[in-house]
Coordinates of C-alpha atoms and ligand atoms in Angstrom, one line a residue:
X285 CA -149.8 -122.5 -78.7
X286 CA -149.4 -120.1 -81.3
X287 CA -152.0 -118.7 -83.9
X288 CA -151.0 -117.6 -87.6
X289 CA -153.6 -115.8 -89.1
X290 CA -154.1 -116.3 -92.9
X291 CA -153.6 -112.8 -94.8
X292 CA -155.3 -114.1 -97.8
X293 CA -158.6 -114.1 -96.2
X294 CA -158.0 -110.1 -95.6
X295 CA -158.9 -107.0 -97.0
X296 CA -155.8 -106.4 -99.4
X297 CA -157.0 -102.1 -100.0
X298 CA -156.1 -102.0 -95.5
X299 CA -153.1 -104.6 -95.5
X300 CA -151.6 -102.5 -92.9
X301 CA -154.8 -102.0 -90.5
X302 CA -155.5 -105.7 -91.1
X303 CA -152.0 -106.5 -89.8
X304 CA -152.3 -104.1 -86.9
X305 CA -155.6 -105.6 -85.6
X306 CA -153.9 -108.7 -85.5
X307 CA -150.8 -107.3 -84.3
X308 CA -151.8 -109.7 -80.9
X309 CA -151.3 -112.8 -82.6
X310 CA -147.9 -115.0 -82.9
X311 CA -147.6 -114.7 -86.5
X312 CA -148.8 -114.0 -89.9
X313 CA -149.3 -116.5 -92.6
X314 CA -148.8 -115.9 -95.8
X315 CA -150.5 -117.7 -98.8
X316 CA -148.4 -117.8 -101.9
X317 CA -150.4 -119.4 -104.6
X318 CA -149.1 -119.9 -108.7
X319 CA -152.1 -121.2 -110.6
X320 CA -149.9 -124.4 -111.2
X321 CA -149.6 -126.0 -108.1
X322 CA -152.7 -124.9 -107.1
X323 CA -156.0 -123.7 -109.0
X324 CA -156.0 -120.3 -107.8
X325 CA -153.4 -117.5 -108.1
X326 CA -153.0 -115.4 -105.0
X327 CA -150.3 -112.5 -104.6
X328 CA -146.7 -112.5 -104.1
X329 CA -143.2 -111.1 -103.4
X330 CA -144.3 -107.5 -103.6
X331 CA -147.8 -108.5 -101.2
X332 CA -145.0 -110.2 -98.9
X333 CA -142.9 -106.6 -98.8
X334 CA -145.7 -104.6 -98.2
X335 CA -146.8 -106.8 -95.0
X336 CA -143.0 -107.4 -94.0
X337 CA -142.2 -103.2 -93.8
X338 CA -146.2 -103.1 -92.5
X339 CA -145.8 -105.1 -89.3
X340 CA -143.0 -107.3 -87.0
X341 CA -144.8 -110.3 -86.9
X342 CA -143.2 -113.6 -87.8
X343 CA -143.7 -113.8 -91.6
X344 CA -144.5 -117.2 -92.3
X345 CA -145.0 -118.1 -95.6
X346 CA -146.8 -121.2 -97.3
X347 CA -145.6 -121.0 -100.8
X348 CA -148.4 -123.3 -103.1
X349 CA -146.1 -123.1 -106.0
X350 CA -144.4 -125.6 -108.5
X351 CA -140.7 -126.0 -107.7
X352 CA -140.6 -123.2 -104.9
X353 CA -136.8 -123.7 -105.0
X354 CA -136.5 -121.6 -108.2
X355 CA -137.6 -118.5 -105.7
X356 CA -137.1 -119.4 -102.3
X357 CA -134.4 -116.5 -102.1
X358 CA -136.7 -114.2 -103.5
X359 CA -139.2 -115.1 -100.3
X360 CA -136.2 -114.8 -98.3
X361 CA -135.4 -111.4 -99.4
X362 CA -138.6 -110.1 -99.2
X363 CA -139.6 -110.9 -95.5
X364 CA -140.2 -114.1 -94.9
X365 CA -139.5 -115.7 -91.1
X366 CA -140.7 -119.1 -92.2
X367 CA -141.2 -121.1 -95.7
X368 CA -142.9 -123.8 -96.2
X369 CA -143.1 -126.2 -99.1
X370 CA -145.2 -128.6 -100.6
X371 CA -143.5 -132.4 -101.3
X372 CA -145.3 -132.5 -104.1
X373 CA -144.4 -129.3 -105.4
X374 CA -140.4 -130.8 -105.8
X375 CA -138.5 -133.9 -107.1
X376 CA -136.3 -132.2 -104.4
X377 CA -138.7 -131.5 -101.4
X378 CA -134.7 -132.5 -99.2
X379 CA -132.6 -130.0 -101.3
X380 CA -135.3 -127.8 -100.9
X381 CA -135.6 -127.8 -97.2
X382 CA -131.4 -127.4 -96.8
X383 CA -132.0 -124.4 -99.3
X384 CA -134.4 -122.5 -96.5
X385 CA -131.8 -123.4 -93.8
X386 CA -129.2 -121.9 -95.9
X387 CA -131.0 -118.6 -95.9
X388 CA -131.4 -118.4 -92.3
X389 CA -135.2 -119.1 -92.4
X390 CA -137.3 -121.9 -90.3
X391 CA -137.8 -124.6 -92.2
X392 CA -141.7 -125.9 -92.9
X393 CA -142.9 -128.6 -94.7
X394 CA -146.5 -129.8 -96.1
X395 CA -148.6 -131.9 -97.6
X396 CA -152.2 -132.2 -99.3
X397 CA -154.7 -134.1 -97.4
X398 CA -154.4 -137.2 -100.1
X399 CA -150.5 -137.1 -99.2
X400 CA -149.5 -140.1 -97.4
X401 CA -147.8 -139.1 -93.7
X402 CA -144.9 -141.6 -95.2
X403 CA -143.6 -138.7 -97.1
X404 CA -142.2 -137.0 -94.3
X405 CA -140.7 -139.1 -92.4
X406 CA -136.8 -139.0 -94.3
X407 CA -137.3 -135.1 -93.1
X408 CA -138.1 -135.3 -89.9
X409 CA -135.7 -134.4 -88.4
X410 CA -134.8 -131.3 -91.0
X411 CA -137.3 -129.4 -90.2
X412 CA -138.9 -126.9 -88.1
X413 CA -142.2 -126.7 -88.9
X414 CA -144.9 -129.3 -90.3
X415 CA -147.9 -127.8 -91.7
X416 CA -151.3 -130.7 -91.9
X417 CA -153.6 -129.2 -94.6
X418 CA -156.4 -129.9 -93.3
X419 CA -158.3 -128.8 -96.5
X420 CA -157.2 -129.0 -100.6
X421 CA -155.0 -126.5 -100.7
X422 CA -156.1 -123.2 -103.2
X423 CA -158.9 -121.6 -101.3
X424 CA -159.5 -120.4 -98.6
X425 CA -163.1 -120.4 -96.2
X426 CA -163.4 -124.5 -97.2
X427 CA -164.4 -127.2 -95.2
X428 CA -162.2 -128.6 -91.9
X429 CA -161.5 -132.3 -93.3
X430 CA -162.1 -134.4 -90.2
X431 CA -160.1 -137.3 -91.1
X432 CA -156.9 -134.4 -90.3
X433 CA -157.2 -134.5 -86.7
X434 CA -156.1 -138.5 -87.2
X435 CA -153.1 -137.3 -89.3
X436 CA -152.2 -134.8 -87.0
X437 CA -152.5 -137.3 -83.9
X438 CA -150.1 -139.3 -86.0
X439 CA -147.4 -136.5 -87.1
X440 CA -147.3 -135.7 -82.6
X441 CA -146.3 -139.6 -81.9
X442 CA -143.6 -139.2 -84.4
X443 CA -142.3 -136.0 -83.2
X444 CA -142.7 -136.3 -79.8
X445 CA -140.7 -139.8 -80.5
X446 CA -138.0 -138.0 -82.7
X447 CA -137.7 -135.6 -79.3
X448 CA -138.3 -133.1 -82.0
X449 CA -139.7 -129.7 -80.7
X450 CA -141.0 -128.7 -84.6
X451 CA -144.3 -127.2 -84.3
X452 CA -147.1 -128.5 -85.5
X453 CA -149.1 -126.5 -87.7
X454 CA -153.0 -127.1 -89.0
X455 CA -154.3 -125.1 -91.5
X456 CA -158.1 -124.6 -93.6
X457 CA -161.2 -124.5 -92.1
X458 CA -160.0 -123.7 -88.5
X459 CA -162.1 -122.1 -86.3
X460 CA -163.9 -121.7 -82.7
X461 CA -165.4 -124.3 -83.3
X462 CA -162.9 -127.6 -84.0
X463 CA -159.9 -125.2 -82.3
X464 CA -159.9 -127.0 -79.0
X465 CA -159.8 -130.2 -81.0
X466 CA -156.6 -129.6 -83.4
X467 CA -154.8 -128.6 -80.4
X468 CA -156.0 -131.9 -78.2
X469 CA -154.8 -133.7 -81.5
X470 CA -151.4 -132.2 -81.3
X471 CA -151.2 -129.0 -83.1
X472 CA -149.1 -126.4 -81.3
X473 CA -149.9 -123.8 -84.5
X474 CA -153.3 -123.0 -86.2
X475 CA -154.0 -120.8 -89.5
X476 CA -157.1 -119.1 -89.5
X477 CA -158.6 -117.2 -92.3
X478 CA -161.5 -116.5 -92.6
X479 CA -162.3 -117.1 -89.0
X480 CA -160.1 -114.2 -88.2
X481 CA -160.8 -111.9 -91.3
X482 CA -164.3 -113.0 -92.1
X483 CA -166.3 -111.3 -89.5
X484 CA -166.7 -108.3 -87.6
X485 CA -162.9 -107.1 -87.5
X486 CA -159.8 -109.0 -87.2
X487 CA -159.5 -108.0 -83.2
X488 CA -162.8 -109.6 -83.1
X489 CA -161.9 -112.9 -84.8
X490 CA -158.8 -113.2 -83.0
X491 CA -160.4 -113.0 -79.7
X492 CA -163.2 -115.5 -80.4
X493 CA -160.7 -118.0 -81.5
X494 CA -158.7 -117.3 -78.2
X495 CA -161.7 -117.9 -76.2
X496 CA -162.4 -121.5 -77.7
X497 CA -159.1 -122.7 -76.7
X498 CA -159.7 -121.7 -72.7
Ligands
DX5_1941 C1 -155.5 -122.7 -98.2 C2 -154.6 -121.8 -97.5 C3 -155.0 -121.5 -96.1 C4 -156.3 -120.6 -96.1 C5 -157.0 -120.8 -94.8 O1 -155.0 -123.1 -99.4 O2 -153.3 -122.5 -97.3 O3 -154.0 -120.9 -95.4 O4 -156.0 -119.3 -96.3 O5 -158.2 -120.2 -94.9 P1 -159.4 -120.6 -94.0 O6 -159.0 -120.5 -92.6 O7 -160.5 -119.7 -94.4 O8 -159.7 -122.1 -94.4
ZN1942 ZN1 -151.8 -121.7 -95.9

């Protein structure tokens, strides 16, 4: 069980003390977004640097960006552990995904919520990592989509069929509160933004979201 707390829901002017409060979590997840692929426009390679030299957690990165393949070496050379890309960001979603294995990185791909599971089957056994958004992607503090725990539940069977050991990543809206339930569903990773960041101290957040999955 490992938990990836979302930067993006931090306070970018203490990148670094916000990366050492959660300095007991498994990794750090990155949200890359281009204003194309998504609504919203986030940060990028240099925000990536900065957290990379800032801390020696697994840098995984969730790039919401058309055609990540045009900068996946960039990502590469700026920290990141993990990347993780959109099917519907690529024509090439499989070229993609042999391009991050090049470069030595874990391999991750997603989809939105009104992506059929279908999509990711011809990869299945490519990958490392397979992120459910479990929200729109673009923003962060949004709703938990219910109808995710399903797909989830889904995306398990097929791996655990494959006798792939890929982990199984939820992310948007996660929280003490439907934790327990992504993980009963199958997910061996959660994101957490705001539930981490949003509160009283990321230490804080870290801990309550600990405590749910007892
Ligand atoms: C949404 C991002 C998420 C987001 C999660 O587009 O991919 O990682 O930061 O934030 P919360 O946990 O607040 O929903
Ligand atoms: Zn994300």
């Amino acid at each position: 069980m490992k938990l990836a707390p979302s930067i993006l829901a931090s306070d970018f002017s203490r990148l670094g003390e916000e990366l050492n409060a959660i300095a007991g979590a498994d990794w750090a997840h990155v949200d890359v977004m281009d204003g194309q692929f998504v609504p919203n426009i986030s940060f990028g390679l240099p925000i990536l640097a900065a957290a990379r030299a800032a801390s020696s957690l697994f840098m995984d990165v969730h790039l919401m960006i058309d055609r990540p393949e045009r900068y996946l070496k960039d990502f590469a050379d700026a920290g990141a552990d993990g990347l993780t890309v959109h099917v519907e960001s690529t024509p090439h979603i499989h070229r993609a995904t042999q391009q991050i294995r090049e470069l030595g990185k874990k391999v991750g791909v997603t989809l939105n919520p009104g992506t059929p599971l279908e999509t990711l089957q011809p990869l299945l056994n490519d990958v490392d990592l397979i992120l459910i958004m479990s929200v729109n992607p673009g923003f962060g503090g949004q709703k938990f989509i219910p109808h995710s725990l399903e797909r989830i539940r889904t995306v398990r069977r097929w791996l655990d069929e494959a006798g792939s050991a890929a982990e199984l990543q939820v992310d948007g809206g996660v929280g003490p509160t439907n934790a327990r339930a992504a993980v009963n569903a199958g997910a061996s990773n959660l994101v957490a933004g705001s539930a981490v960041f949003g509160g009283d101290g990321a230490q804080a957040g870290l801990e309550r979201l600990r405590e749910a999955l007892k």
